[in-house]
mmCIF file of C-alpha atoms in Angstrom:
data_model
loop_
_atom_site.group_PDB
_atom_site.id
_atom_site.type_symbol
_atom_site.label_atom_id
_atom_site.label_comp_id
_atom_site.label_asym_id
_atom_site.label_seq_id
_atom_site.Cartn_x
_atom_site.Cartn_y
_atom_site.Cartn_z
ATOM 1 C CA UNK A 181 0.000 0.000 0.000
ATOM 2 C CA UNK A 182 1.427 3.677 -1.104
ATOM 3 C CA UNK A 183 2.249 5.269 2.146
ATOM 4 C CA UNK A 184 3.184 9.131 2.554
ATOM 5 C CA UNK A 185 6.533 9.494 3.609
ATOM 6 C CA UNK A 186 8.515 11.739 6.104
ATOM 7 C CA UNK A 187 12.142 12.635 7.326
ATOM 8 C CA UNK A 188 13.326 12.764 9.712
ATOM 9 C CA UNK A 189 11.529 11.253 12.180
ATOM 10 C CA UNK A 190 12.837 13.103 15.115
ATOM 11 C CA UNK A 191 14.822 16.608 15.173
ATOM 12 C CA UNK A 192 16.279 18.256 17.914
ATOM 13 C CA UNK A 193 17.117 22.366 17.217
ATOM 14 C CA UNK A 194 18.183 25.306 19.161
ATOM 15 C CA UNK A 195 15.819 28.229 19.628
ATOM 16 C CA UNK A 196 15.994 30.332 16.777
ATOM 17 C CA UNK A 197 16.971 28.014 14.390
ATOM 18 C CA UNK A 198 15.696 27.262 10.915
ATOM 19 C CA UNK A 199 14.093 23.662 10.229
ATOM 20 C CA UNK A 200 12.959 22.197 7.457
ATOM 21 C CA UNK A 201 10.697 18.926 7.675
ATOM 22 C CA UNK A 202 10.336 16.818 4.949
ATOM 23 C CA UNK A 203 7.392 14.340 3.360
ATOM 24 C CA UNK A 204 6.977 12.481 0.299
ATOM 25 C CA UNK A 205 3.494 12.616 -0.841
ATOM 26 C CA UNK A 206 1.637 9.232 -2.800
ATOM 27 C CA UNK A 207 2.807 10.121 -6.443
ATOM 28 C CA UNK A 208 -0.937 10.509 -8.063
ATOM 29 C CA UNK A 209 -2.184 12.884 -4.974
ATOM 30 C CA UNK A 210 -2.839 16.587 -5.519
ATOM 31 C CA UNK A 211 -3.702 18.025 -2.524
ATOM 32 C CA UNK A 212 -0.970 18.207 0.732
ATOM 33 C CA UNK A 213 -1.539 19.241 4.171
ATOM 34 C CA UNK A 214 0.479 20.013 7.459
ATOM 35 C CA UNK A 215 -0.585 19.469 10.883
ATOM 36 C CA UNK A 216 0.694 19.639 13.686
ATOM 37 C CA UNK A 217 0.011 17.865 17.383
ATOM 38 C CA UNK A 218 1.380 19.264 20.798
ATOM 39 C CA UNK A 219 1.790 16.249 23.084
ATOM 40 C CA UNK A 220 -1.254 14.951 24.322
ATOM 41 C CA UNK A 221 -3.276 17.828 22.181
ATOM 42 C CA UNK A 222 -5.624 17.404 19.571
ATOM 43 C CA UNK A 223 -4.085 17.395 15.559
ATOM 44 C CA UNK A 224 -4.241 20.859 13.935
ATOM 45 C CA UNK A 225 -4.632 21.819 10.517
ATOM 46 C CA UNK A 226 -1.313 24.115 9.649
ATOM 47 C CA UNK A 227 -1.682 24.611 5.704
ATOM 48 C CA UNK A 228 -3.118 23.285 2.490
ATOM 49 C CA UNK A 229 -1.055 23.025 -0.986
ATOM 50 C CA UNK A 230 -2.660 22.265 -4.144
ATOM 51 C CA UNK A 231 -1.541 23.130 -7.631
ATOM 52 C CA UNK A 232 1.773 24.330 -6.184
ATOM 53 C CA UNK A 233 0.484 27.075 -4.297
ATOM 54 C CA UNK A 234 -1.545 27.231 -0.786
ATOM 55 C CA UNK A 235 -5.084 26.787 -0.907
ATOM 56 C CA UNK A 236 -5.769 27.059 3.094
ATOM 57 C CA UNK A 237 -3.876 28.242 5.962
ATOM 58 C CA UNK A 238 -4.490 28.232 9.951
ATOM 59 C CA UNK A 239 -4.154 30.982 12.210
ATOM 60 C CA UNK A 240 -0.863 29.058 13.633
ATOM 61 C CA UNK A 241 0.420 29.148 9.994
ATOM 62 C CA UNK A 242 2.420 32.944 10.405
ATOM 63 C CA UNK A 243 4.907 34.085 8.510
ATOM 64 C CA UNK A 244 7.424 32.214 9.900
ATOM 65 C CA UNK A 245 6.143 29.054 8.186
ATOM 66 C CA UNK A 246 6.171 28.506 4.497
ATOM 67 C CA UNK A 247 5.884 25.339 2.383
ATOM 68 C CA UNK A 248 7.179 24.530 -0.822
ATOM 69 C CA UNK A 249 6.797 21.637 -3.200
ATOM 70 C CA UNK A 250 10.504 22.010 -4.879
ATOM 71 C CA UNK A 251 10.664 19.224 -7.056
ATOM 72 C CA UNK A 252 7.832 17.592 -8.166
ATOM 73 C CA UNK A 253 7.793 14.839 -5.371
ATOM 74 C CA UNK A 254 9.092 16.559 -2.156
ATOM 75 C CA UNK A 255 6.832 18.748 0.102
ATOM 76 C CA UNK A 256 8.173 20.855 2.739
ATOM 77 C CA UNK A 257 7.558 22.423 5.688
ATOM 78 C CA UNK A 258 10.058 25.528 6.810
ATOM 79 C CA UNK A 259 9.987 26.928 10.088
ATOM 80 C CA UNK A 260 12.071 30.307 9.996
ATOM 81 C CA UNK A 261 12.786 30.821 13.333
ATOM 82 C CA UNK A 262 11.656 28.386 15.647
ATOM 83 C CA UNK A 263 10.142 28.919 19.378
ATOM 84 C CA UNK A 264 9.690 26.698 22.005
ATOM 85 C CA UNK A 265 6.293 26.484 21.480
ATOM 86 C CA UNK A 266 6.954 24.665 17.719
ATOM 87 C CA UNK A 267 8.042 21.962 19.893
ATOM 88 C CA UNK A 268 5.286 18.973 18.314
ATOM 89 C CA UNK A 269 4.894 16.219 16.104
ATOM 90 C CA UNK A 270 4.043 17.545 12.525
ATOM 91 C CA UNK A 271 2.045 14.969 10.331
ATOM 92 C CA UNK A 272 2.117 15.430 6.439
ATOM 93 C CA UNK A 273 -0.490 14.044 4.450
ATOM 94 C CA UNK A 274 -2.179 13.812 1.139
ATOM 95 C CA UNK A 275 -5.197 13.078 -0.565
ATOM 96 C CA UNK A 276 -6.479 12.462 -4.333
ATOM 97 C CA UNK A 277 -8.960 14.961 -5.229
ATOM 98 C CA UNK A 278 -11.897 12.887 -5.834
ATOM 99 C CA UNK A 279 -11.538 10.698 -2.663
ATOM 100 C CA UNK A 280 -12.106 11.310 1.168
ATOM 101 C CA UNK A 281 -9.136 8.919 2.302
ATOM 102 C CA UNK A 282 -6.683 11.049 4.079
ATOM 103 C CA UNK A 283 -3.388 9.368 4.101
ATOM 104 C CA UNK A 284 -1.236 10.433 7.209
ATOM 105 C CA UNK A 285 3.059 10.886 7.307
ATOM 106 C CA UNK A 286 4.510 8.847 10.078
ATOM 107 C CA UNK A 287 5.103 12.331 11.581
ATOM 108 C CA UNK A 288 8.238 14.411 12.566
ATOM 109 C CA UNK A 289 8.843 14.871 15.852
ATOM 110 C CA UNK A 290 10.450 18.810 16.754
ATOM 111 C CA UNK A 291 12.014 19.327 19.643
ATOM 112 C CA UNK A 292 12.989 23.121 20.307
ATOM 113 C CA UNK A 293 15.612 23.495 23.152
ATOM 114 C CA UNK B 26 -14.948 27.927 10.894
ATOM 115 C CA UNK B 27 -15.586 24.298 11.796
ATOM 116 C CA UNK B 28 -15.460 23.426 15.396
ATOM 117 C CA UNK B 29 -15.615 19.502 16.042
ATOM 118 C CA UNK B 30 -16.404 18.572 19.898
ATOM 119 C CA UNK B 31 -15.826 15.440 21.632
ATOM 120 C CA UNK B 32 -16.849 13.340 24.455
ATOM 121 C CA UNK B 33 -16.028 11.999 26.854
ATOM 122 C CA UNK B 34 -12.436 12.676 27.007
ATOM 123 C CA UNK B 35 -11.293 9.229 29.138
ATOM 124 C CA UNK B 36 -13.033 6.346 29.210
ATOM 125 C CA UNK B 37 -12.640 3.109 30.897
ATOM 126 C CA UNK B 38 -14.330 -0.009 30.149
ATOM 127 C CA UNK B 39 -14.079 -3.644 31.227
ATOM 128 C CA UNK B 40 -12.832 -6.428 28.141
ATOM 129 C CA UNK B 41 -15.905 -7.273 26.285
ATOM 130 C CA UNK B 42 -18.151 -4.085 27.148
ATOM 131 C CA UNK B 43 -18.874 -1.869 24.297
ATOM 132 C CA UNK B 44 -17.614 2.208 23.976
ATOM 133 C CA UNK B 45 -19.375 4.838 22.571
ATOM 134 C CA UNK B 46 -17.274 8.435 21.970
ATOM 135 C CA UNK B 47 -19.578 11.093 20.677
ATOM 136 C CA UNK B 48 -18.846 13.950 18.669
ATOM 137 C CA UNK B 49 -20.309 17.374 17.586
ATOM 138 C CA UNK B 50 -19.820 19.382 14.215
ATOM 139 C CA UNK B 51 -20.758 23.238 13.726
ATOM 140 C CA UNK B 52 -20.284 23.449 9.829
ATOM 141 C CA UNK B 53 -23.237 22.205 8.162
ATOM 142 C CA UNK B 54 -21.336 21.704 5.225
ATOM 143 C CA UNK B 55 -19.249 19.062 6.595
ATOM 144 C CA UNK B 56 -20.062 15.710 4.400
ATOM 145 C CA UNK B 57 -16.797 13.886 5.165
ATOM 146 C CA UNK B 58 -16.771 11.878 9.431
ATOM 147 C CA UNK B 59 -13.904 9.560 9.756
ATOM 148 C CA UNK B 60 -12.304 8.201 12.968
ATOM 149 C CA UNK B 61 -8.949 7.930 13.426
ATOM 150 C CA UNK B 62 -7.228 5.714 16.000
ATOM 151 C CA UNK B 63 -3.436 6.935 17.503
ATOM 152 C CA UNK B 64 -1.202 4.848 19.154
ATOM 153 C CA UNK B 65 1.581 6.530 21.729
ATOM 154 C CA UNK B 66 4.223 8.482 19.059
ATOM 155 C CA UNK B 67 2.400 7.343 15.992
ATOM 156 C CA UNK B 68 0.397 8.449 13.512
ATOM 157 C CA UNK B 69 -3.280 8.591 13.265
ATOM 158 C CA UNK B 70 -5.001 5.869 11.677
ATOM 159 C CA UNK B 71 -8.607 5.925 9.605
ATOM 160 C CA UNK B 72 -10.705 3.093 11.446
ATOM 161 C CA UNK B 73 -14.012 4.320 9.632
ATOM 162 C CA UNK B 74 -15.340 7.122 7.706
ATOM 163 C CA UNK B 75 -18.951 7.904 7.021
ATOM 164 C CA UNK B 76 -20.510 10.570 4.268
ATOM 165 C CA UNK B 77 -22.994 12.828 4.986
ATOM 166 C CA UNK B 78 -25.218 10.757 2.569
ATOM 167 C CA UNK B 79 -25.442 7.539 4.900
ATOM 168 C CA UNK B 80 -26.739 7.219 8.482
ATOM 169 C CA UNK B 81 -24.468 4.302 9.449
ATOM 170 C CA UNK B 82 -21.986 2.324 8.528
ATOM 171 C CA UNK B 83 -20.209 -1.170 9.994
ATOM 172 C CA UNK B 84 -16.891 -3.101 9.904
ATOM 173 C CA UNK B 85 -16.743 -5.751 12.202
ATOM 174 C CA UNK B 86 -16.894 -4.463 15.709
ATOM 175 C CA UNK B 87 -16.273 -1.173 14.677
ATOM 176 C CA UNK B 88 -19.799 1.161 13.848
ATOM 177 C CA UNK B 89 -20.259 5.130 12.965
ATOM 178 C CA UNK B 90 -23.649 6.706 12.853
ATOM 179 C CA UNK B 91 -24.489 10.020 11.824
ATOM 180 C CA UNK B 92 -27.291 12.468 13.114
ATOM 181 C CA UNK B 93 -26.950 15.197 10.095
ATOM 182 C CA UNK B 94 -29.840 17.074 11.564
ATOM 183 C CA UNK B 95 -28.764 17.106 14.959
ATOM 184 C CA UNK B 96 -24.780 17.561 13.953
ATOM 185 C CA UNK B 97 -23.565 14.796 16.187
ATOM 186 C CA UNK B 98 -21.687 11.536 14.981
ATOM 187 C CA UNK B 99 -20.740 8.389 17.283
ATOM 188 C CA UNK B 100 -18.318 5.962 17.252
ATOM 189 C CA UNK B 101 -19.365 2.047 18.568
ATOM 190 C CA UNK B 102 -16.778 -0.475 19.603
ATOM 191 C CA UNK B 103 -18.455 -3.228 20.435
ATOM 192 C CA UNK B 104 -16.385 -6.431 22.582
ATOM 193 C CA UNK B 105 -13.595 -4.771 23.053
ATOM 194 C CA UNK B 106 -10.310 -5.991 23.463
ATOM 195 C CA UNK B 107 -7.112 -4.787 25.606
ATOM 196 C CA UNK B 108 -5.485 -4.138 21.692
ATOM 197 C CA UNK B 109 -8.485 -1.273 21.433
ATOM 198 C CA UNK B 110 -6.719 0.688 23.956
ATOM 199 C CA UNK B 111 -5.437 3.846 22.277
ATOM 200 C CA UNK B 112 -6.606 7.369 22.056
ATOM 201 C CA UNK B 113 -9.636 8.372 19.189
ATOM 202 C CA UNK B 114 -9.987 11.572 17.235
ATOM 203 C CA UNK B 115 -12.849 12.052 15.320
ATOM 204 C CA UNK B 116 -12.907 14.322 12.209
ATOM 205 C CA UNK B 117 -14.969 16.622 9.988
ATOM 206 C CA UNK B 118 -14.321 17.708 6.375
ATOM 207 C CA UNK B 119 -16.179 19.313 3.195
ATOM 208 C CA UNK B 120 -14.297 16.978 1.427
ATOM 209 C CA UNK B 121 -12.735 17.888 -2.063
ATOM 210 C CA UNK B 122 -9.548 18.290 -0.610
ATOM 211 C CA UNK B 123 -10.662 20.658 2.065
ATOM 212 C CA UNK B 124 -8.712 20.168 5.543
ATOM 213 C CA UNK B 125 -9.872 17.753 8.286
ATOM 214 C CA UNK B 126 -10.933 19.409 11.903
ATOM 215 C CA UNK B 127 -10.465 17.212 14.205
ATOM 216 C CA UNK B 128 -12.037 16.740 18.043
ATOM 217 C CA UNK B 129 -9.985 16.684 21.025
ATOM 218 C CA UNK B 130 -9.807 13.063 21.332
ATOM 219 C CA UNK B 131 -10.837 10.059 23.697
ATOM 220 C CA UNK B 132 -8.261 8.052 25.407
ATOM 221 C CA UNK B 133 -9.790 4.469 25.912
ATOM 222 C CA UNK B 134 -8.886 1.959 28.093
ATOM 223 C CA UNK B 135 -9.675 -1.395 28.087
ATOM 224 C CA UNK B 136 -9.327 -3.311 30.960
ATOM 225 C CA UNK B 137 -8.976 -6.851 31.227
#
């Protein structure tokens, strides 16, 4: 089965510091998502990509987030200058535009020290 | 915007009761409901999904129903098992590759 997937699986940054999380979305989706969970929190929508641009973005989504879809395969989520509070697990998924099945990353887990 | 609630937030049963974990929508546009099941560091998992155009929906011991009038959706485990133990989100979507809004999960324990 076609999984979505995403590296690494745990990061550990300084405050401050730029990250970029990775995912691999299922080769015939179109649409791409971020969200993110704080530990023992609910999962929250962070952005939506589709046709190489943002379709949807949460109130969490600032400007020091920004995705990108460089190369046709990879999507990416930047974080410009993290804060302690970006400390989560961010799940990527994807979807095909005429289906409901969600398909979830395995999830990055950022730790900001 | 969508606001999904859920209840209860713990629950405890005994091996072989059944669970029920109820949830609320606001947007009456919402026509997508799945359930997703998490697991300590992982990532959610779809268990079962219901459209706005059916009023239940079965696999195995595992059951959704929808109330579209009344904006509520359950989830039914039936016989549970220690394995059933995890926490559950439920979900609401417009579908068509709008974003999932998800409740504030249900941890469930099973107890043998």
């Amino acid at each position: 089965e076609p999984e979505v997937t995403q590296t690494p699986s745990h990061q550990v940054t300084q405050m401050g510091q730029e990250v970029i999380l990775r995912c691999v979305p299922i080769s015939n989706h179109l649409y791409f998502y971020w969200y993110r969970q704080i530990l023992g929190q609910k999962v929250e929508f962070l952005v939506s990509f589709y046709n190489n641009e943002i379709s949807e973005k949460s109130e969490i989504f600032d400007d020091q987030f920004s995705v990108e879809r460089p190369d046709g395969s990879n999507f990416t989520l930047k974080i410009r200058s993290t804060k302690l509070e970006d400390s989560a697990m961010y799940f990527c998924a994807s979807i095909q535009t005429w289906s409901y099945g969600y398909t979830f990353g395995s999830g990055t887990r950022l730790t900001v020290v | 915007g969508e606001n999904v609630e859920q209840h209860p937030s713990t629950l405890s049963v005994q091996e072989g009761d059944s669970a029920v974990i109820k949830c609320t929508y606001s947007d009456s546009a919402s026509n997508y409901f799945p359930w997703y099941k998490q697991e300590l560091g992982k990532r959610p998992q779809l268990i079962i999904d219901i459209r706005s155009n059916v009023g239940e929906k079965k696999d195995q011991r595992i059951a959704v129903t929808l109330n579209k009038t009344a904006k509520h959706f359950s989830l039914h485990i039936t016989e549970t098992q220690p394995e059933d133990s995890a926490v559950y989100f439920c979900a609401a979507s417009k579908g068509g590759g709008n974003k999932l809004t998800f409740g504030t999960g249900t941890q469930l324990k099973v107890e043998l």
